[in-house]
XYZ file of C-alpha atoms in Angstrom:
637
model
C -18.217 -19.356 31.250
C -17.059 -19.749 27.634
C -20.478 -19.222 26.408
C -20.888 -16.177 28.103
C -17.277 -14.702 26.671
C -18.198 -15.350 23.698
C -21.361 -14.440 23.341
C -20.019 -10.716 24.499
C -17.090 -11.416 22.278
C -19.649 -11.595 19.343
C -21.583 -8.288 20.121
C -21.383 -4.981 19.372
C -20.983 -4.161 22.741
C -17.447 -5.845 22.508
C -15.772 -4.023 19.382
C -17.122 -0.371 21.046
C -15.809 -0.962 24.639
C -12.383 -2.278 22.625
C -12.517 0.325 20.408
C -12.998 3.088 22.387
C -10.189 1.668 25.099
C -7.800 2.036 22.197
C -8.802 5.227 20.449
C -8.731 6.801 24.833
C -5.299 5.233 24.760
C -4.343 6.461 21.829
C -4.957 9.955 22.615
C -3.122 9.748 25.769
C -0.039 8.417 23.597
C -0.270 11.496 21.458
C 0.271 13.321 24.357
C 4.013 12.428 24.366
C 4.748 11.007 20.957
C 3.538 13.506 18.365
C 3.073 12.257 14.978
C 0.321 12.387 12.344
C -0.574 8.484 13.268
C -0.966 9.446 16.968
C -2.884 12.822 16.464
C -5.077 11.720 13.976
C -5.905 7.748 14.554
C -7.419 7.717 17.677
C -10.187 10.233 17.488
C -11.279 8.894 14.150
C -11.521 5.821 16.206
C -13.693 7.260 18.708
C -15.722 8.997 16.014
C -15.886 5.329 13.863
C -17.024 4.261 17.288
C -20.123 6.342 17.573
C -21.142 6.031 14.159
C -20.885 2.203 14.520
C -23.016 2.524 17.625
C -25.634 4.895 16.170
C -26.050 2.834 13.298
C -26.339 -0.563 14.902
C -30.040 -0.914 14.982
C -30.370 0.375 11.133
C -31.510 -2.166 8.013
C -30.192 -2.033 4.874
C -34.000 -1.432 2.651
C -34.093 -1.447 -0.687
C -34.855 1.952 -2.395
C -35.971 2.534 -6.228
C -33.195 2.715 -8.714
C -32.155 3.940 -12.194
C -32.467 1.623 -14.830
C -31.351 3.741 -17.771
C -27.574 3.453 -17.785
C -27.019 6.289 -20.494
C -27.121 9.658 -18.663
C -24.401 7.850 -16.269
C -22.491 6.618 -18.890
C -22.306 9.691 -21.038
C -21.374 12.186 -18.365
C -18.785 9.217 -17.419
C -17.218 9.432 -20.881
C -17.292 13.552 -20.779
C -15.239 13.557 -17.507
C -12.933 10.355 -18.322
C -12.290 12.319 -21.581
C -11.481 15.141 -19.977
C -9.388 13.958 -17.678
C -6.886 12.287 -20.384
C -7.205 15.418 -22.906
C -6.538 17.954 -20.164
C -3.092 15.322 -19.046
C -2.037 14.715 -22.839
C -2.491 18.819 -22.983
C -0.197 19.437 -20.233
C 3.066 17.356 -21.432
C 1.424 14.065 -20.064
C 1.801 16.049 -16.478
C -1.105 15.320 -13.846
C -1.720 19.258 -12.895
C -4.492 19.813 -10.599
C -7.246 20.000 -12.768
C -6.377 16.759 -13.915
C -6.640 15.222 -9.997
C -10.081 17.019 -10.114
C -11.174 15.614 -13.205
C -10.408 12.289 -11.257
C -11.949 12.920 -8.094
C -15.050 14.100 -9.783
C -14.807 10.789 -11.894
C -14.229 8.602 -8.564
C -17.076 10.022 -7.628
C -19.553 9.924 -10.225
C -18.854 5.847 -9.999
C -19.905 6.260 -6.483
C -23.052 7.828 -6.954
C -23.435 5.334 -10.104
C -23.438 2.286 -7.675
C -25.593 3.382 -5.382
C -28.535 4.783 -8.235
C -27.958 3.093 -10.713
C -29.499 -0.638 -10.925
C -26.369 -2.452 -13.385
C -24.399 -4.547 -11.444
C -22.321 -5.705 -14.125
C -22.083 -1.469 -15.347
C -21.007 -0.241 -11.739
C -18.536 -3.217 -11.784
C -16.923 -2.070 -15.060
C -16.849 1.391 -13.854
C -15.106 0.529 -11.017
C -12.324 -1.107 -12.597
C -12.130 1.023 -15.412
C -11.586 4.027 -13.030
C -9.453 2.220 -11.381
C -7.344 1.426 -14.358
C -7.556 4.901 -16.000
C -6.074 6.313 -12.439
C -3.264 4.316 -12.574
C -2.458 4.202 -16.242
C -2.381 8.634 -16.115
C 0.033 8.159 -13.038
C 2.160 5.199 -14.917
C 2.705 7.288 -17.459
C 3.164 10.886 -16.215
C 7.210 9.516 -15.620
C 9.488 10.064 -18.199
C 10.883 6.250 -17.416
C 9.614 3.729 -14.804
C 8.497 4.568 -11.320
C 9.455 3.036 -8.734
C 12.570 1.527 -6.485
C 12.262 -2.213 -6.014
C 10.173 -2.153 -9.319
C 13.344 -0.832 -11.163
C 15.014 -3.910 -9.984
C 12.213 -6.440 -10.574
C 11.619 -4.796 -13.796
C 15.046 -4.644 -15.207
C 15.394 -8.590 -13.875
C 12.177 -9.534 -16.160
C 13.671 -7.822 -19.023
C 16.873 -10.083 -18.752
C 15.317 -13.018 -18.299
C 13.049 -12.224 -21.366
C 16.465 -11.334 -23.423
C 18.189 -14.153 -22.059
C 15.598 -16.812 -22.084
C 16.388 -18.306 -18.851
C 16.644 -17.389 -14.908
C 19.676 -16.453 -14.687
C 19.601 -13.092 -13.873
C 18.191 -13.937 -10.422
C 20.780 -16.428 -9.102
C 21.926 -14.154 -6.709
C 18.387 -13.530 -5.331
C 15.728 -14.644 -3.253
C 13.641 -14.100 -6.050
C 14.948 -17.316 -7.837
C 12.949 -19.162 -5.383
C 9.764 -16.881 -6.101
C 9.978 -15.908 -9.763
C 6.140 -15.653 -10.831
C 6.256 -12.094 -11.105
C 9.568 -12.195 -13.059
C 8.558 -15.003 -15.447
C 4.835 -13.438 -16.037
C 6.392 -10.206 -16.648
C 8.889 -11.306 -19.004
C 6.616 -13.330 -20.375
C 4.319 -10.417 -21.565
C 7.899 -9.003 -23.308
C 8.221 -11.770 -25.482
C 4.834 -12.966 -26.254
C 3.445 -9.255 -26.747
C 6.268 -7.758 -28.225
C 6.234 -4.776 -25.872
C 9.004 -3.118 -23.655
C 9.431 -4.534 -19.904
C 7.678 -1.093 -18.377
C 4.161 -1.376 -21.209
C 4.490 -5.172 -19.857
C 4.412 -4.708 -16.611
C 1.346 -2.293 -16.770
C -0.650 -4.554 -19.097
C -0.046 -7.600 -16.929
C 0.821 -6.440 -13.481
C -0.952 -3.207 -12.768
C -4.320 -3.798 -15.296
C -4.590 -7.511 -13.841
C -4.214 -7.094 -10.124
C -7.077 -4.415 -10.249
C -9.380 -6.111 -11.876
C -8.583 -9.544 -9.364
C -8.587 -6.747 -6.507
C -11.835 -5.467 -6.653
C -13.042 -9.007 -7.623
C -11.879 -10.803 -4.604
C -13.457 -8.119 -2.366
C -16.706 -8.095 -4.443
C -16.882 -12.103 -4.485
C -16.243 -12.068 -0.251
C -19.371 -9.341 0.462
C -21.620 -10.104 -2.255
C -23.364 -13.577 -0.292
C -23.249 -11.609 3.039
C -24.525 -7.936 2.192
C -25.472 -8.085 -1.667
C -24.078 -6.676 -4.816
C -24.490 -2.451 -3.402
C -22.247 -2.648 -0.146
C -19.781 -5.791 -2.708
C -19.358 -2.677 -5.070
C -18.718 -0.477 -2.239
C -16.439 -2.077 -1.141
C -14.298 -2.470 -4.403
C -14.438 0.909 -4.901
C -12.909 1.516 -1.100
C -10.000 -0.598 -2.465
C -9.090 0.913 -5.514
C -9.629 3.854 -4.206
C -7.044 3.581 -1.338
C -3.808 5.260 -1.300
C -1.298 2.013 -0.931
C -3.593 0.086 -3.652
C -2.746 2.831 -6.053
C 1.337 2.633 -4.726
C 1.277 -0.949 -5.254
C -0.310 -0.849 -8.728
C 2.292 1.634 -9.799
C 5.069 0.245 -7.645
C 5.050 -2.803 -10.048
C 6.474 -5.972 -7.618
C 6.152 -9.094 -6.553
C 3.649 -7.428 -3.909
C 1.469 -6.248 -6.128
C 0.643 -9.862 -7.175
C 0.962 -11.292 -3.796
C -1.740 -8.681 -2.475
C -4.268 -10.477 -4.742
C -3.283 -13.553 -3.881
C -3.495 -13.124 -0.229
C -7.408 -11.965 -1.403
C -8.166 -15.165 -2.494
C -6.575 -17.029 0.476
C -8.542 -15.023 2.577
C -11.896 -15.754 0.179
C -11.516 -19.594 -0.232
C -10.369 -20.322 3.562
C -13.637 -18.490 4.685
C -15.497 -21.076 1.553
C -14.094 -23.435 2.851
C -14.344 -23.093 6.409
C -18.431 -22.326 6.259
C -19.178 -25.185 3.685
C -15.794 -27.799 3.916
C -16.139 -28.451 0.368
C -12.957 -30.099 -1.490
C -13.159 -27.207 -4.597
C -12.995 -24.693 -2.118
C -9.895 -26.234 -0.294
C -8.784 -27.071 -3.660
C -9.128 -22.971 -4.634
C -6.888 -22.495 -1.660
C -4.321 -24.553 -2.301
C -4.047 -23.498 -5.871
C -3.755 -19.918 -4.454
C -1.355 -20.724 -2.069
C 1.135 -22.408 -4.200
C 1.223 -19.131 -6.588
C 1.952 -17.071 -3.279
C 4.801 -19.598 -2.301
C 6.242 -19.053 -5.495
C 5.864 -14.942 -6.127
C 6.912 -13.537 -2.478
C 7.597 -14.083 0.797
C 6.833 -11.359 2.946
C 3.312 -12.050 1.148
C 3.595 -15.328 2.332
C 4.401 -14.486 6.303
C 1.586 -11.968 5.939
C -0.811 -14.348 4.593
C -0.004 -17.227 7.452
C -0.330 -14.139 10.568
C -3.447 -12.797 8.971
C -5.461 -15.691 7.542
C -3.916 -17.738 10.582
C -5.256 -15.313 12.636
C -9.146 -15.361 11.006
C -8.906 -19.361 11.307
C -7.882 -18.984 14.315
C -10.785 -16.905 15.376
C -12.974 -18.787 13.885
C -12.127 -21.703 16.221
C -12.697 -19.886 19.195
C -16.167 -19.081 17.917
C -17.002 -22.967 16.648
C -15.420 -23.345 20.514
C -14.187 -26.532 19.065
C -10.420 -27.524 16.129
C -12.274 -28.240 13.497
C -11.589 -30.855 10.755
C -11.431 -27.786 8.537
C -9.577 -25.424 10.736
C -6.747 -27.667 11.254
C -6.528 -28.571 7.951
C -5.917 -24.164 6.745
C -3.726 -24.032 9.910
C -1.607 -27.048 8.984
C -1.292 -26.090 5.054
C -0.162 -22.658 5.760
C 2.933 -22.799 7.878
C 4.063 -25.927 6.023
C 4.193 -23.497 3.176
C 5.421 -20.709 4.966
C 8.054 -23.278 6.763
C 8.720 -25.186 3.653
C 9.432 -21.971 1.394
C 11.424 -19.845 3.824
C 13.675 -22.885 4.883
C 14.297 -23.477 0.761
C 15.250 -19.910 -0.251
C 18.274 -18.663 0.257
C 18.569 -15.142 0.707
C 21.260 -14.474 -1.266
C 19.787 -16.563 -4.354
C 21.523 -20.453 -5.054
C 24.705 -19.014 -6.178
C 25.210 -16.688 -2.930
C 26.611 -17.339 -0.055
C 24.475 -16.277 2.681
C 22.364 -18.853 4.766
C 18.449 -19.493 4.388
C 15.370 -16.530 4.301
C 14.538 -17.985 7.305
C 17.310 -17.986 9.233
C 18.544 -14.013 8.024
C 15.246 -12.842 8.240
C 14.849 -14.410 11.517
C 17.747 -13.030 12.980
C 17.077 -9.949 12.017
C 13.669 -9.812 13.891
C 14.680 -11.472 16.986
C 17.879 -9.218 17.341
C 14.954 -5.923 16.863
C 12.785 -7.311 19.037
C 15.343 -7.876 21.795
C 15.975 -4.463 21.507
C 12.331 -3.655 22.085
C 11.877 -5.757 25.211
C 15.418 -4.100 26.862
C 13.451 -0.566 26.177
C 16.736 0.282 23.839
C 15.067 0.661 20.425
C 13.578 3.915 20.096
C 12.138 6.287 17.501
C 14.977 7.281 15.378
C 13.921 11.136 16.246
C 14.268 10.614 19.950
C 18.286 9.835 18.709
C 19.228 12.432 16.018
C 19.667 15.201 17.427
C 18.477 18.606 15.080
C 20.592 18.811 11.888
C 20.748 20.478 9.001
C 17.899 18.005 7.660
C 14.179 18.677 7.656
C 12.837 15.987 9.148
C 13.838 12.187 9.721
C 12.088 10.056 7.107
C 9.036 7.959 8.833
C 6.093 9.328 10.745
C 7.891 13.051 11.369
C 8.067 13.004 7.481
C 4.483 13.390 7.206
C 1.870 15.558 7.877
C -1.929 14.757 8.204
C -2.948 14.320 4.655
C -0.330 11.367 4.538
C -2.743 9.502 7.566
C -6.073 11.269 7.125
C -7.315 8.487 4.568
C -6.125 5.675 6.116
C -7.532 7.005 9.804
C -11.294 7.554 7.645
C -11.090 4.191 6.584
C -9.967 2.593 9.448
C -13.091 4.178 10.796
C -15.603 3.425 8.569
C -14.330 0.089 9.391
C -14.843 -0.096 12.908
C -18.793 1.471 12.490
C -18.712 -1.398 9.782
C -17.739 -3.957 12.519
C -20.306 -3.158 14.979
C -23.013 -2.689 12.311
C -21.810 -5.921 11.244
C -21.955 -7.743 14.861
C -25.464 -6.023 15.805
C -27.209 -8.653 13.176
C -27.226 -11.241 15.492
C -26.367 -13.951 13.227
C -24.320 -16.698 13.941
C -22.262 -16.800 10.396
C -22.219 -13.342 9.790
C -21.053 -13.026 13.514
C -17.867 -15.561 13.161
C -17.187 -13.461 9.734
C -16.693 -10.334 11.432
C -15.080 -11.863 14.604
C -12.307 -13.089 11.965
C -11.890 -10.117 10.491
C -11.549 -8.197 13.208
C -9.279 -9.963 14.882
C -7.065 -10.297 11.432
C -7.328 -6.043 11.250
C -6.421 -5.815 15.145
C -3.058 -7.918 14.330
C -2.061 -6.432 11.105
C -2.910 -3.144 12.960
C -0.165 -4.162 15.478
C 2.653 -4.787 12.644
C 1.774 -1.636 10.957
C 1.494 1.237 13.941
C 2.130 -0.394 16.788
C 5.647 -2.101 16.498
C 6.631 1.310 14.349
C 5.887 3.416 17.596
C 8.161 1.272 19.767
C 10.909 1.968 17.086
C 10.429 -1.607 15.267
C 10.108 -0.973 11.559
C 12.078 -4.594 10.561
C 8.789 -5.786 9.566
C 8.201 -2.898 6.770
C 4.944 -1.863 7.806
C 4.542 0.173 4.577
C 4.147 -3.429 2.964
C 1.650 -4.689 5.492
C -0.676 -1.989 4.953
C -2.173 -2.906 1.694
C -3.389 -6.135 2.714
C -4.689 -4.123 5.982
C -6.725 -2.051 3.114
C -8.250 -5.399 2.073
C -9.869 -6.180 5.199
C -10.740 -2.546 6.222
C -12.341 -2.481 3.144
C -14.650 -5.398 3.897
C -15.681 -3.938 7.295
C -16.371 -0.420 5.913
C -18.522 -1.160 2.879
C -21.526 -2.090 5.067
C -21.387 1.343 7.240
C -20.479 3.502 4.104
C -23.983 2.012 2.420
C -25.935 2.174 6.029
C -24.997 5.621 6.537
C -26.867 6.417 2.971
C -30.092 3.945 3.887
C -30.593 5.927 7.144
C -30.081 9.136 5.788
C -32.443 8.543 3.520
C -34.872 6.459 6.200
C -35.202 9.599 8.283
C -35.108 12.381 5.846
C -37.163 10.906 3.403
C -35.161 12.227 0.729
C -33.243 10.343 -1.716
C -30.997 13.677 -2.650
C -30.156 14.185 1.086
C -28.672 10.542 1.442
C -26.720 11.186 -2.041
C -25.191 14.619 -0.387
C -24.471 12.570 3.065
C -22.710 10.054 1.010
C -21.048 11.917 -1.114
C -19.950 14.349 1.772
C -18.360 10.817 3.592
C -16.704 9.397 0.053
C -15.465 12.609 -1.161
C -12.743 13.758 1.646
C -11.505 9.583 1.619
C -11.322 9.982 -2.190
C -9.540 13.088 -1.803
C -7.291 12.341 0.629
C -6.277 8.789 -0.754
C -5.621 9.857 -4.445
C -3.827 13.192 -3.478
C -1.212 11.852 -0.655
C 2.024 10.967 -1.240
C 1.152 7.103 -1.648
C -1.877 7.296 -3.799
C 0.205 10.504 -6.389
C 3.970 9.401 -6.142
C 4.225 10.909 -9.615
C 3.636 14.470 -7.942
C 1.423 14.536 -4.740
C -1.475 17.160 -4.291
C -0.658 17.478 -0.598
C 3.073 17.708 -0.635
C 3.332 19.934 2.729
C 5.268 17.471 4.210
C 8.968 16.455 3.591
C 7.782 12.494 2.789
C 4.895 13.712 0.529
C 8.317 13.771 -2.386
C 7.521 12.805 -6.137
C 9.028 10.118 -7.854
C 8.383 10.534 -11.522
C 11.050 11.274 -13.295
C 11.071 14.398 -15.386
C 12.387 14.752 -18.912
C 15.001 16.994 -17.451
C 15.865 14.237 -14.897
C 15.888 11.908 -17.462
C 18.481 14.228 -19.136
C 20.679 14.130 -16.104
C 20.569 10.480 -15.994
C 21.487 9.597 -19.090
C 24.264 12.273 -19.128
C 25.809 10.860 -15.784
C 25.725 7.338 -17.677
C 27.647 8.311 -20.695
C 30.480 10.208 -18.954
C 30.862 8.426 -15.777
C 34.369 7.208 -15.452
C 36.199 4.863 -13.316
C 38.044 7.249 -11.145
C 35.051 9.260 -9.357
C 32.345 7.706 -7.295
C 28.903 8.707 -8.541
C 26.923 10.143 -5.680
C 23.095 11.511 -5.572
C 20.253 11.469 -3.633
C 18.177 8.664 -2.013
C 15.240 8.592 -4.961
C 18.323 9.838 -8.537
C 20.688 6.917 -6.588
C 18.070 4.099 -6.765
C 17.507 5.371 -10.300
C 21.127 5.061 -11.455
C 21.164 1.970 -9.579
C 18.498 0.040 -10.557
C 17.074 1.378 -13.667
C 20.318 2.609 -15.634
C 22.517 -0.441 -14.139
C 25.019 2.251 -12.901
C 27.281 1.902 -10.264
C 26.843 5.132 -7.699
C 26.014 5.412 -3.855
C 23.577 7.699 -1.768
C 24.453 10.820 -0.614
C 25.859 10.480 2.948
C 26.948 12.563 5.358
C 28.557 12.234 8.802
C 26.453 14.808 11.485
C 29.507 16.282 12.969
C 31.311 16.752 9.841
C 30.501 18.698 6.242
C 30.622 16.711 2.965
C 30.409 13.450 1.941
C 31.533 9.911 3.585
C 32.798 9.326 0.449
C 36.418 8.888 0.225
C 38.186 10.489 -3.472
C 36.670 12.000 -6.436
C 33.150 12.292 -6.312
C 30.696 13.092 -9.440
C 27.485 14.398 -7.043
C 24.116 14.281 -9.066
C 22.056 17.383 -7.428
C 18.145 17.388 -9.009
C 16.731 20.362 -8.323
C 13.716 18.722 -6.946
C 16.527 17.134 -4.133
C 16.996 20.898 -3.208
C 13.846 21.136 -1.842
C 12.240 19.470 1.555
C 11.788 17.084 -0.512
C 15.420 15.552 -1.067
C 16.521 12.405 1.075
C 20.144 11.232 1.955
C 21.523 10.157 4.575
C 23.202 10.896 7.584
C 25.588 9.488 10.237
C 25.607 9.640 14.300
C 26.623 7.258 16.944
C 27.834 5.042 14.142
C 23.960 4.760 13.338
C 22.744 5.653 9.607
C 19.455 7.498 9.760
C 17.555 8.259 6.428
C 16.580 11.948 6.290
C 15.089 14.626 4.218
C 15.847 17.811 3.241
C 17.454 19.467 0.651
C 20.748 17.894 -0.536
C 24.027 19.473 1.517
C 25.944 21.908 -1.373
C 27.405 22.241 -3.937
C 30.126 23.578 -2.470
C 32.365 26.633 -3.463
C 35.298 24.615 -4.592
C 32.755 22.237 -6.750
C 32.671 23.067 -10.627
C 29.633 22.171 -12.034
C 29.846 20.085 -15.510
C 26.515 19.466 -15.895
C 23.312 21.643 -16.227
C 20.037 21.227 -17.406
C 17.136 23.561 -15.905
C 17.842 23.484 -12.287
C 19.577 19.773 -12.485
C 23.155 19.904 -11.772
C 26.197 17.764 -11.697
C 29.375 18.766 -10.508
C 32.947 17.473 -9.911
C 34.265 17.220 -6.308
C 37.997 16.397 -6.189
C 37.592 14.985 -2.317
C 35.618 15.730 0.943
């Protein structure tokens, strides 16, 4: 009986009928919850699906490649040097010909990986792209981007000033501190600011060890073409690109969680000590840089281990040994860490966070949690900020990949080969789980998890599963058009939208997204005007007026400028502020727009919306302007 489970378990056969039961269910779910997720997931499922199915019987041949790397390299250096002449040109402002000059340059690497024969070239060029992307995005703000960055960020820089780790006693982060000490670290030993710092050691570093750890996982299974695929996938993806810029604790724990996910699969299909010993080492720097990191790591990589036992049909030695290692850590660290830092009062990460989750979860089972938008009723607000924040460009990348991934998966499976078969079983069953913490618990109204976060390391592993069907849909094209050119067109007709779609959201361009037709699609770089603002709300802010602005300009004063001032909030039946006395409201104009969050109250529930920012008012006088930025004086609300 076993055998015969799993032996449909590990066939194609298994991931289409599952597959196309969730993509049929999907669609029927779209039918009374309307989102983007809902309306666009499931029939790129279905359409994954077939292509996985069509493709099942194809081989990977080799084909005749380019040798000469110089034609490739020089039109390489034409469009990078475009791309960074046309944004120093334009005020160190991404415009759109700048996003085309990247797109084009995303996909010249593309073309250069599967023509040209230089492993160690197409390697560089991925990274280098990679790094380029980033570094025109880092640097199109007029200060840092970011929210939780500002904080970690600003931390670093007083732990570099102060020369000890202080500044995160109140924290959970005093129990994690890697990115904080290798951050400050790069302030005192390279003599830079916190924000070149970060970049150099944060965002440079972790896409590099990205791409690497994805390379290093395909290369022994499907060779160095579908390993460089793959990379490219990652870097490429919109949340990659967030968490590069978004510089945090996740961006390191991302790459760490690669490696865990590298060395238990080592170790698992060879048991040697250095590969345990890998994993361990690995671990330890995720115990110690973050903990949601850490609970992700011990569901997902739990979960391959875990499906890798079912396949062995026997606890392994080797199994048990992962298994045991990882929720020690995961125990040992959350039970440590207080979540209000040793000199806080509040009890441990694991008990808060705990509590937290159980009390959302209750709510799930009792059928009382609901979408926030099945609650607030219509407002003066655009849209409530979550899925009805979007629109399909926001999904549309993530819903290719996701599909590439499942033609990968049955591609994969179809080879008949024991290994390669527990691989992909692993996998598979990691993606389906991750899948469930970031779109399924979010439709039932559970978002205590932050799904945003779990989604990168959900690229990693849809990554790994699409390389192989990107790369087989070229080979067949090719195999039954005889044509070399053809297959180049079909590939670059697949790569191009994904590309398109991921670098152009509102993820993968925070400082300014292509497709901003949606409320959520907002920017978060910081103009020189806003800048402006900023530092002319510093200087005059007194003690007798609260300081009051929109979601993004409040996590700005907050965080980067160390000033006290709240988020604009607003009770639904009532005009004006919750704010009680005199109020010094910052109003960008970008927060006049769809674009503008704050917040607003009902049923004694706060719900985080967007739209453009309530006022000024008549009575307000304005003391402030600077382009369309305003600030004015409100004596009460």
């Amino acid at each position: 009986m076993y055998y015969n489970v799993r032996r449909f378990i590990g066939s194609p056969n298994f991931v289409v009928a599952s597959a196309t039961a969730a993509g049929v269910v999907g669609v029927v779910v779209s039918l009374f919850v309307s989102n983007p997720f809902t309306r666009v997931m499931p029939p790129l499922m279905l359409l994954g699906t077939a292509v996985g199915y069509l493709l099942r019987n194809e081989e990977l041949p080799r084909y005749s490649r380019v040798r000469d790397p110089r034609p490739i390299l020089i039109c390489y250096c034409v469009v990078m040097s475009g791309a960074i002449a046309a944004f120093a040109a334009n005020g160190f402002e991404r415009t759109l010909g700048v996003h085309g000059l990247l797109l084009a340059l995303y996909l010249l690497v593309a073309l250069s990986i599967v023509v040209l024969d230089s492993t160690r070239t197409n390697l560089g060029l991925v990274v280098l792209t990679g790094v380029i992307h980033r570094g025109l995005i880092y640097y199109a703000s007029a200060v840092q981007i970011g929210m939780d960055a500002l904080f970690h960020n600003r931390a670093a820089d007083a732990i570099a000033t102060s020369g000890s780790m202080a500044p995160l006693a109140t924290s959970k982060y005093w129990y994690a501190p890697v990115y904080h000490l290798l951050t400050a670290s790069g302030v005192t030993v390279l003599g830079v600011d916190v924000r070149q710092a970060a970049f150099l050691l944060v965002t440079v570093t972790t896409t590099l060890l990205l791409v690497a750890v994805v390379y290093l996982f395909l290369e022994p299974v499907w060779g160095e073409t579908v390993a460089l695929v793959g990379g490219l996938l990652v870097v490429i993806a919109d949340r990659t690109i967030f968490n590069a810029i978004h510089t945090t604790p996740t961006s390191i724990g991302v790459v760490l969680f690669g490696f865990l996910l590298l060395y238990a699969e080592r170790y698992l299909d060879t048991g040697r000590t250095r590969f345990l010993g890998l994993f361990g080492l690995f671990l330890a720097g995720l115990v110690a840089t973050h903990q949601l990191s850490l609970f992700v790591a011990l569901v997902v990589v739990g979960t391959y281990v875990c499906a890798n036992v079912f396949w062995d049909a026997n606890v392994t030695r080797r199994g048990l040994t992962v298994l045991s290692v990882l929720v020690a850590s995961f125990v040992l660290q959350t039970a440590v860490t207080d979540y209000s830092g040793p000199e806080g009062d509040s009890s441990s990460f694991l008990v808060v966070v705990g509590s937290v989750m159980i009390e959302h979860l209750g709510t799930v089972l009792e059928g009382t949690s609901g979408r926030p938008a099945s609650k607030l009723p219509p407002g003066e607000y655009v849209a409530i900020a979550g899925a009805d924040a979007m629109s399909v460009f926001h999904v549309a990348g993530s819903a290719l990949l996701l599909a590439l991934a499942l033609a990968g998966s049955i591609y994969w499976m179809d080879r008949n080969e024991g290994e390669t078969n527990r691989v992909v079983l692993g996998l598979g069953a990691g993606t389906t789980v991750a899948c469930v913490f970031v779109y399924l618990l979010p439709l039932l109204g559970v978002s205590t998890f932050l799904p945003d976060r779990w989604q990168i390391f959900l690229y990693v592993i849809l990554a790994l599963l699409a390389a192989p069907a990107l790369v087989t849909i070229l080979t067949a094209t090719q195999r039954r058009t005889r044509s070399i050119t053809v297959a180049l067109v079909v590939f670059t007709l697949v790569i191009a939208p994904y590309t398109a779609l991921m670098i152009g959201n509102g993820a993968g361009a925070v400082d300014g997204p292509v497709f901003d037709d949606s409320p959520g699609a907002d920017r978060l770089a910081t103009t020189p005007e806003e800048e402006r603002t900023y530092e002319f709300t510093v200087a005059h802010a007194g003690d007798e007026a609260t300081i009051v602005a929109d979601h993004v300009a409040y996590q700005m004063l907050n965080r980067h400028y160390e000033q006290p001032a709240t988020s604009y909030s607003t009770s639904y039946a009532e005009r004006g502020t919750t704010v009680s006395g005199e109020e010094l409201v910052v109003y960008r104009g970008y927060a006049q727009t769809e674009h503008g969050s704050y917040y607003v109250t009902h049923e004694d529930r706060q719900y985080h919306v967007y739209g453009p920012l309530p006022g000024p008012n008549e009575e307000d006088t304005i003391v402030y302007t600077d382009g369309q930025d305003r600030i004015v004086w409100r004596s009460g609300s």
